[in-house]
mmCIF file of C-alpha atoms and ligand atoms in Angstrom:
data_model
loop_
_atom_site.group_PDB
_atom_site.id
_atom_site.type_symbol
_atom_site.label_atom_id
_atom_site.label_comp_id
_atom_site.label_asym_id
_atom_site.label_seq_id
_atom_site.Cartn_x
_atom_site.Cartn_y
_atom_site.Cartn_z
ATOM 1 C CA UNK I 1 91.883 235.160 75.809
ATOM 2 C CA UNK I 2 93.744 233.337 73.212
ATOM 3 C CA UNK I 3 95.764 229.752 73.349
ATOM 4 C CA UNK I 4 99.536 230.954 72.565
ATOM 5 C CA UNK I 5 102.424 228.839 70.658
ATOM 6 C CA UNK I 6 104.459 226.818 73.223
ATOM 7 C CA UNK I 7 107.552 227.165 72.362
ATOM 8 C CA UNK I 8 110.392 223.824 72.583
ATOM 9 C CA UNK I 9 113.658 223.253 73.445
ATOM 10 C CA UNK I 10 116.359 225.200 71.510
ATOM 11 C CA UNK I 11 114.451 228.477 71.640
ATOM 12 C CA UNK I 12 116.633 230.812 73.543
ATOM 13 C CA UNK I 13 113.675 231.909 75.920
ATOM 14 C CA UNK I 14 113.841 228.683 77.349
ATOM 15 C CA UNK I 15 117.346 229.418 78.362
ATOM 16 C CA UNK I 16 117.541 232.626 79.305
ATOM 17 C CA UNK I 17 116.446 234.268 82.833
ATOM 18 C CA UNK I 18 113.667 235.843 83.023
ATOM 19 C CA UNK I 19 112.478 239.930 84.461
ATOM 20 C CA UNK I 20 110.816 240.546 87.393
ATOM 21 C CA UNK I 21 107.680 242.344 86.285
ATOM 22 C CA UNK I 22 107.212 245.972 87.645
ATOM 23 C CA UNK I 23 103.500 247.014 89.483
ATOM 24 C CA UNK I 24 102.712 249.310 86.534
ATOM 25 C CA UNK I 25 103.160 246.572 84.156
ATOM 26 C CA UNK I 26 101.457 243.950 86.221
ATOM 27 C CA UNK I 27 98.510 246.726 86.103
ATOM 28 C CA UNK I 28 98.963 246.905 82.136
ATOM 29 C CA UNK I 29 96.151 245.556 79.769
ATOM 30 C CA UNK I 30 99.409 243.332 78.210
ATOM 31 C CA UNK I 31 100.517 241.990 80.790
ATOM 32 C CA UNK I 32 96.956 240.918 82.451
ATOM 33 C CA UNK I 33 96.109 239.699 78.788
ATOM 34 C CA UNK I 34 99.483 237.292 78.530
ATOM 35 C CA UNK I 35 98.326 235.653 82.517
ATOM 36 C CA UNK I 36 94.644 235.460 80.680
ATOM 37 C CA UNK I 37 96.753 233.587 77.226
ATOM 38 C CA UNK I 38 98.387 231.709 79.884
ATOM 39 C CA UNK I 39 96.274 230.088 81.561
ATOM 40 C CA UNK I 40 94.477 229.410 78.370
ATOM 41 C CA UNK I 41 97.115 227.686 76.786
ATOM 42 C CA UNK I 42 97.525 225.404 79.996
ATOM 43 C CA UNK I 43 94.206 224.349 80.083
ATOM 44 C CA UNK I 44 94.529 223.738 76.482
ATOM 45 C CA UNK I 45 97.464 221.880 76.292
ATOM 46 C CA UNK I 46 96.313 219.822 79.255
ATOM 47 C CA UNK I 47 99.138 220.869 81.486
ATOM 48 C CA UNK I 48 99.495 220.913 85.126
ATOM 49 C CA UNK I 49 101.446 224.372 84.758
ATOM 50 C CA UNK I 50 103.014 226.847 82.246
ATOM 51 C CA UNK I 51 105.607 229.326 82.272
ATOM 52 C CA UNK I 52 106.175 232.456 80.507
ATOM 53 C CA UNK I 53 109.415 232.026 78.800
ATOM 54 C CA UNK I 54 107.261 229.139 77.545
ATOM 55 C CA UNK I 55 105.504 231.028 74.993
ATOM 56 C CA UNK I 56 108.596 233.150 74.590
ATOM 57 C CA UNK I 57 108.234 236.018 76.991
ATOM 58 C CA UNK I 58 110.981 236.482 79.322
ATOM 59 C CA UNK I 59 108.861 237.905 82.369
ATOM 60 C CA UNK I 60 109.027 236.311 85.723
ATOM 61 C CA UNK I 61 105.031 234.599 85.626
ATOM 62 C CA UNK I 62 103.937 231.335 85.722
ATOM 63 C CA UNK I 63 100.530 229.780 86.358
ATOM 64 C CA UNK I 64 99.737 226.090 87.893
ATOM 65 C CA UNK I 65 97.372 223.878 89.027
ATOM 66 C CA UNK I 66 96.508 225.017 92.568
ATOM 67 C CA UNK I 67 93.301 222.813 93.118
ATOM 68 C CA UNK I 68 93.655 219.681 91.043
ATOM 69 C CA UNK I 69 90.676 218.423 88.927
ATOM 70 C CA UNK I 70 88.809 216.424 90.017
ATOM 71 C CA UNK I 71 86.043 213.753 88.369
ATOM 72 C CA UNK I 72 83.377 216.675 88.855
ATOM 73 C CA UNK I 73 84.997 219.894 88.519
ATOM 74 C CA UNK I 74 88.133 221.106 85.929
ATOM 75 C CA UNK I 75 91.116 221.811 88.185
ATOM 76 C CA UNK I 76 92.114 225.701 89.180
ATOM 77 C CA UNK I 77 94.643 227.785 88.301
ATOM 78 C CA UNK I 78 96.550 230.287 89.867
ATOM 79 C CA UNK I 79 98.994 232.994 88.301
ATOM 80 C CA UNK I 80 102.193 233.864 90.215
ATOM 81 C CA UNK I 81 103.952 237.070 89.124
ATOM 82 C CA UNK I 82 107.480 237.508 90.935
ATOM 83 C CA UNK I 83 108.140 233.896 92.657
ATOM 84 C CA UNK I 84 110.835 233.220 95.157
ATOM 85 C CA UNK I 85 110.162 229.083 96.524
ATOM 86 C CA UNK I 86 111.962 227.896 99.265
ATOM 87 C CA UNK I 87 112.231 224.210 100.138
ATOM 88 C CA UNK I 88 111.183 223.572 104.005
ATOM 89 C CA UNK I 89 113.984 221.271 104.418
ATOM 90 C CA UNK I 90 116.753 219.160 102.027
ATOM 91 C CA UNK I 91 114.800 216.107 101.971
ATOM 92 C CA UNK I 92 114.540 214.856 98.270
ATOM 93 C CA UNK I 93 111.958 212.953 96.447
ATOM 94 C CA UNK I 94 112.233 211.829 93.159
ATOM 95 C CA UNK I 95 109.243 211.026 90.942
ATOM 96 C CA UNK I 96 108.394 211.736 87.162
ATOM 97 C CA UNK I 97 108.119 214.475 85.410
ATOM 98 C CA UNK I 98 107.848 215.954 81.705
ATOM 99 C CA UNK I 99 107.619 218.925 79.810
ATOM 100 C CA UNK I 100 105.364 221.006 77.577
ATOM 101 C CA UNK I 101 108.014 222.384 76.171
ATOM 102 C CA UNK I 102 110.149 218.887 75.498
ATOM 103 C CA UNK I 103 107.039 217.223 74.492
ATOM 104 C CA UNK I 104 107.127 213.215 74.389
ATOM 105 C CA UNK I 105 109.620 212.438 77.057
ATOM 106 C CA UNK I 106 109.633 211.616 80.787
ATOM 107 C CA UNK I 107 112.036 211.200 83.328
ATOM 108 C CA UNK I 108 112.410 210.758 87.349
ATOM 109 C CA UNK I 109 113.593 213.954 88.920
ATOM 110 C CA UNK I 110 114.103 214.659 92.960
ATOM 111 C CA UNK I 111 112.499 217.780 94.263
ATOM 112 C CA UNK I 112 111.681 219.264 97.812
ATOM 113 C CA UNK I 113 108.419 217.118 98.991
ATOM 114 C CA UNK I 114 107.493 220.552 101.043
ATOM 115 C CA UNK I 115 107.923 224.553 99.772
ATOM 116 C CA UNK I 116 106.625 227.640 100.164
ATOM 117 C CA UNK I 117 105.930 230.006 97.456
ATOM 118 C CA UNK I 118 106.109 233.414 97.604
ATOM 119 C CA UNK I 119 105.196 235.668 95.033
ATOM 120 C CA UNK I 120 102.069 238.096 93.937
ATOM 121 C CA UNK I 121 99.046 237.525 92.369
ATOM 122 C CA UNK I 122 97.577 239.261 89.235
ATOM 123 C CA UNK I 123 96.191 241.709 91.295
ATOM 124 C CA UNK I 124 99.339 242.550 92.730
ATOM 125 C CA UNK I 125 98.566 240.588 96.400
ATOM 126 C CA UNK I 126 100.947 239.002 97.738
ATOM 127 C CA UNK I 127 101.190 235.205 98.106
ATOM 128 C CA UNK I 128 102.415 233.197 100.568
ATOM 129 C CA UNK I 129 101.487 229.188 100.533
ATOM 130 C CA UNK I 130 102.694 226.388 102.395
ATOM 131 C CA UNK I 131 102.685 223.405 99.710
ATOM 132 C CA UNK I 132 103.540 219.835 99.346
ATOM 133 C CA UNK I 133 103.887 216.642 97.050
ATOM 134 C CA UNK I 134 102.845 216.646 93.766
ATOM 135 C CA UNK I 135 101.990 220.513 93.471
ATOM 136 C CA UNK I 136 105.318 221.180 95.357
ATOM 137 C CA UNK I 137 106.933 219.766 92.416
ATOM 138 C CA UNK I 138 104.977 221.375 89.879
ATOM 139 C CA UNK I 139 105.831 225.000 91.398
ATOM 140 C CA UNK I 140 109.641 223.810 91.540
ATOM 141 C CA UNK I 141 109.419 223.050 87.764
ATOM 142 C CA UNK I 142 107.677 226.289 86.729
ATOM 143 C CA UNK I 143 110.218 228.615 89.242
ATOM 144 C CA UNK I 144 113.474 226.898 87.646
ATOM 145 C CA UNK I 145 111.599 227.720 83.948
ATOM 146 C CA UNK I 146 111.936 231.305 85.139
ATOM 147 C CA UNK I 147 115.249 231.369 85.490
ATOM 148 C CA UNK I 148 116.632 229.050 82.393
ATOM 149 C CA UNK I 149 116.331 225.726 83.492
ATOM 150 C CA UNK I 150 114.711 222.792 82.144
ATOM 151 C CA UNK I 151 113.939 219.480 84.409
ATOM 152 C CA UNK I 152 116.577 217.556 82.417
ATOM 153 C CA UNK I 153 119.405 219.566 84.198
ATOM 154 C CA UNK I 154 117.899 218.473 87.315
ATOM 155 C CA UNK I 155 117.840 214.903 86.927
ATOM 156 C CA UNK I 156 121.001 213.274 88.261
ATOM 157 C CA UNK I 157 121.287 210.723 85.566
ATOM 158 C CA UNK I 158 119.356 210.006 82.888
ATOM 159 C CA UNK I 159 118.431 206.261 82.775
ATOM 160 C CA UNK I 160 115.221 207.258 83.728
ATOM 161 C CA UNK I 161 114.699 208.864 80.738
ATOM 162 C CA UNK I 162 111.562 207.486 78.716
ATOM 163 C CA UNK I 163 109.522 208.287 75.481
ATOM 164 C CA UNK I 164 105.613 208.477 76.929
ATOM 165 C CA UNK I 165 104.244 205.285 74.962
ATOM 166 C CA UNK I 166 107.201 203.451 76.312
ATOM 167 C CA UNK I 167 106.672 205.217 80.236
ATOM 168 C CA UNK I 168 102.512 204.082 80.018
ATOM 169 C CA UNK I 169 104.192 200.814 80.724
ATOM 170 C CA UNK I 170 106.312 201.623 83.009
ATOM 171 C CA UNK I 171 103.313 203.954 85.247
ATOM 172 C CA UNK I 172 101.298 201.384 85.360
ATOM 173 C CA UNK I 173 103.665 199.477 87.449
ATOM 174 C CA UNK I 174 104.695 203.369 89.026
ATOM 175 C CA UNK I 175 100.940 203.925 89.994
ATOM 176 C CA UNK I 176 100.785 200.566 92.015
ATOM 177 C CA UNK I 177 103.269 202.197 93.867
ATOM 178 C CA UNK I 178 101.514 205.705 94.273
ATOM 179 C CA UNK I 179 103.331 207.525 92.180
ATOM 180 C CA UNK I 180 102.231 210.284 89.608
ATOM 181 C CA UNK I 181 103.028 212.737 86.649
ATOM 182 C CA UNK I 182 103.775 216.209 86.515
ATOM 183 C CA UNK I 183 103.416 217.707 83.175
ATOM 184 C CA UNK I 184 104.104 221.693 83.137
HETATM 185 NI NI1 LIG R 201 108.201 222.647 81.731
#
């Protein structure tokens, strides 16, 4: 297991779409070793979740934060190989989010309150999970990573958009009103 470079904005994985992974290389020593660098790096860099292209590989993988951490136990994460996510309705939130990969900077993005992910695990089992609010978000994130698309293209203006010393000011007036970070 080994922490991996994350890679920022104006490398071309960012910005490229990303393979669907084949069962014989999902069974590959590689491929399990990249989920294993994965989800070190995550941990590592704090993150919430992390996606492939992210430390320059162009497969379709990410991993998140399935059980969020809590004061007693480090949160869980789960690998995804092959997503599809589709939103349970067109309702729209918008709360904030940021980037590993454009480090520093925040801004308020809408995304479906409610999904369901589809996709295999690193076993090759398939996945199916009903999920909502703040990890909804964070799988929305990761999937559009997957396919060359960074949260700034989904904000719809960017007034929102905040360096993080300058946004601690702004979430503690945000987390009176319930709202929260995703980093990934
Ligand atoms: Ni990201």
């Amino acid at each position: 297991m080994a922490v991996r470079k994350i890679v920022r904005l104006g490398h071309p994985a960012l910005r490229s779409r990303s393979e669907a992974v084949t069962p014989e290389e999902l069974a590959s020593a590689s491929l399990q070793e990249l989920i294993d660098d994965l989800l070190a790096t995550v941990v590592e860099a704090e993150g919430v979740g992390l996606a492939a292209p992210q430390v320059g590989v162009n497969l379709q993988i990410f991993v998140y934060e399935s059980e969020p951490q809590t004061e007693r136990e480090p949160g869980r994460y789960e690998a995804v190989i092959n997503p599809s996510v589709e939103p349970e309705s067109e309702e729209l939130e918008y709360d904030w989010e940021g980037c590993l990969s454009i480090p520093d900077l925040r801004g308020l993005v809408p995304r479906h309150p409610e999904v369901r992910l589809f996709g295999l695990d690193r076993h090759g089992a398939p996945i199916d999970r009903l999920l909502a609010g703040f990890t909804a978000r964070v799988v929305q994130h990761e999937f559009d990573h997957l396919h060359g698309v960074i949260y700034l293209d989904r904000m719809r203006d960017l007034h929102s958009l905040t360096y993080e010393d300058e946004f601690e000011a702004l979430l503690d007036e945000a987390e009176q009103a319930g709202e929260s970070s995703a980093v990934g």
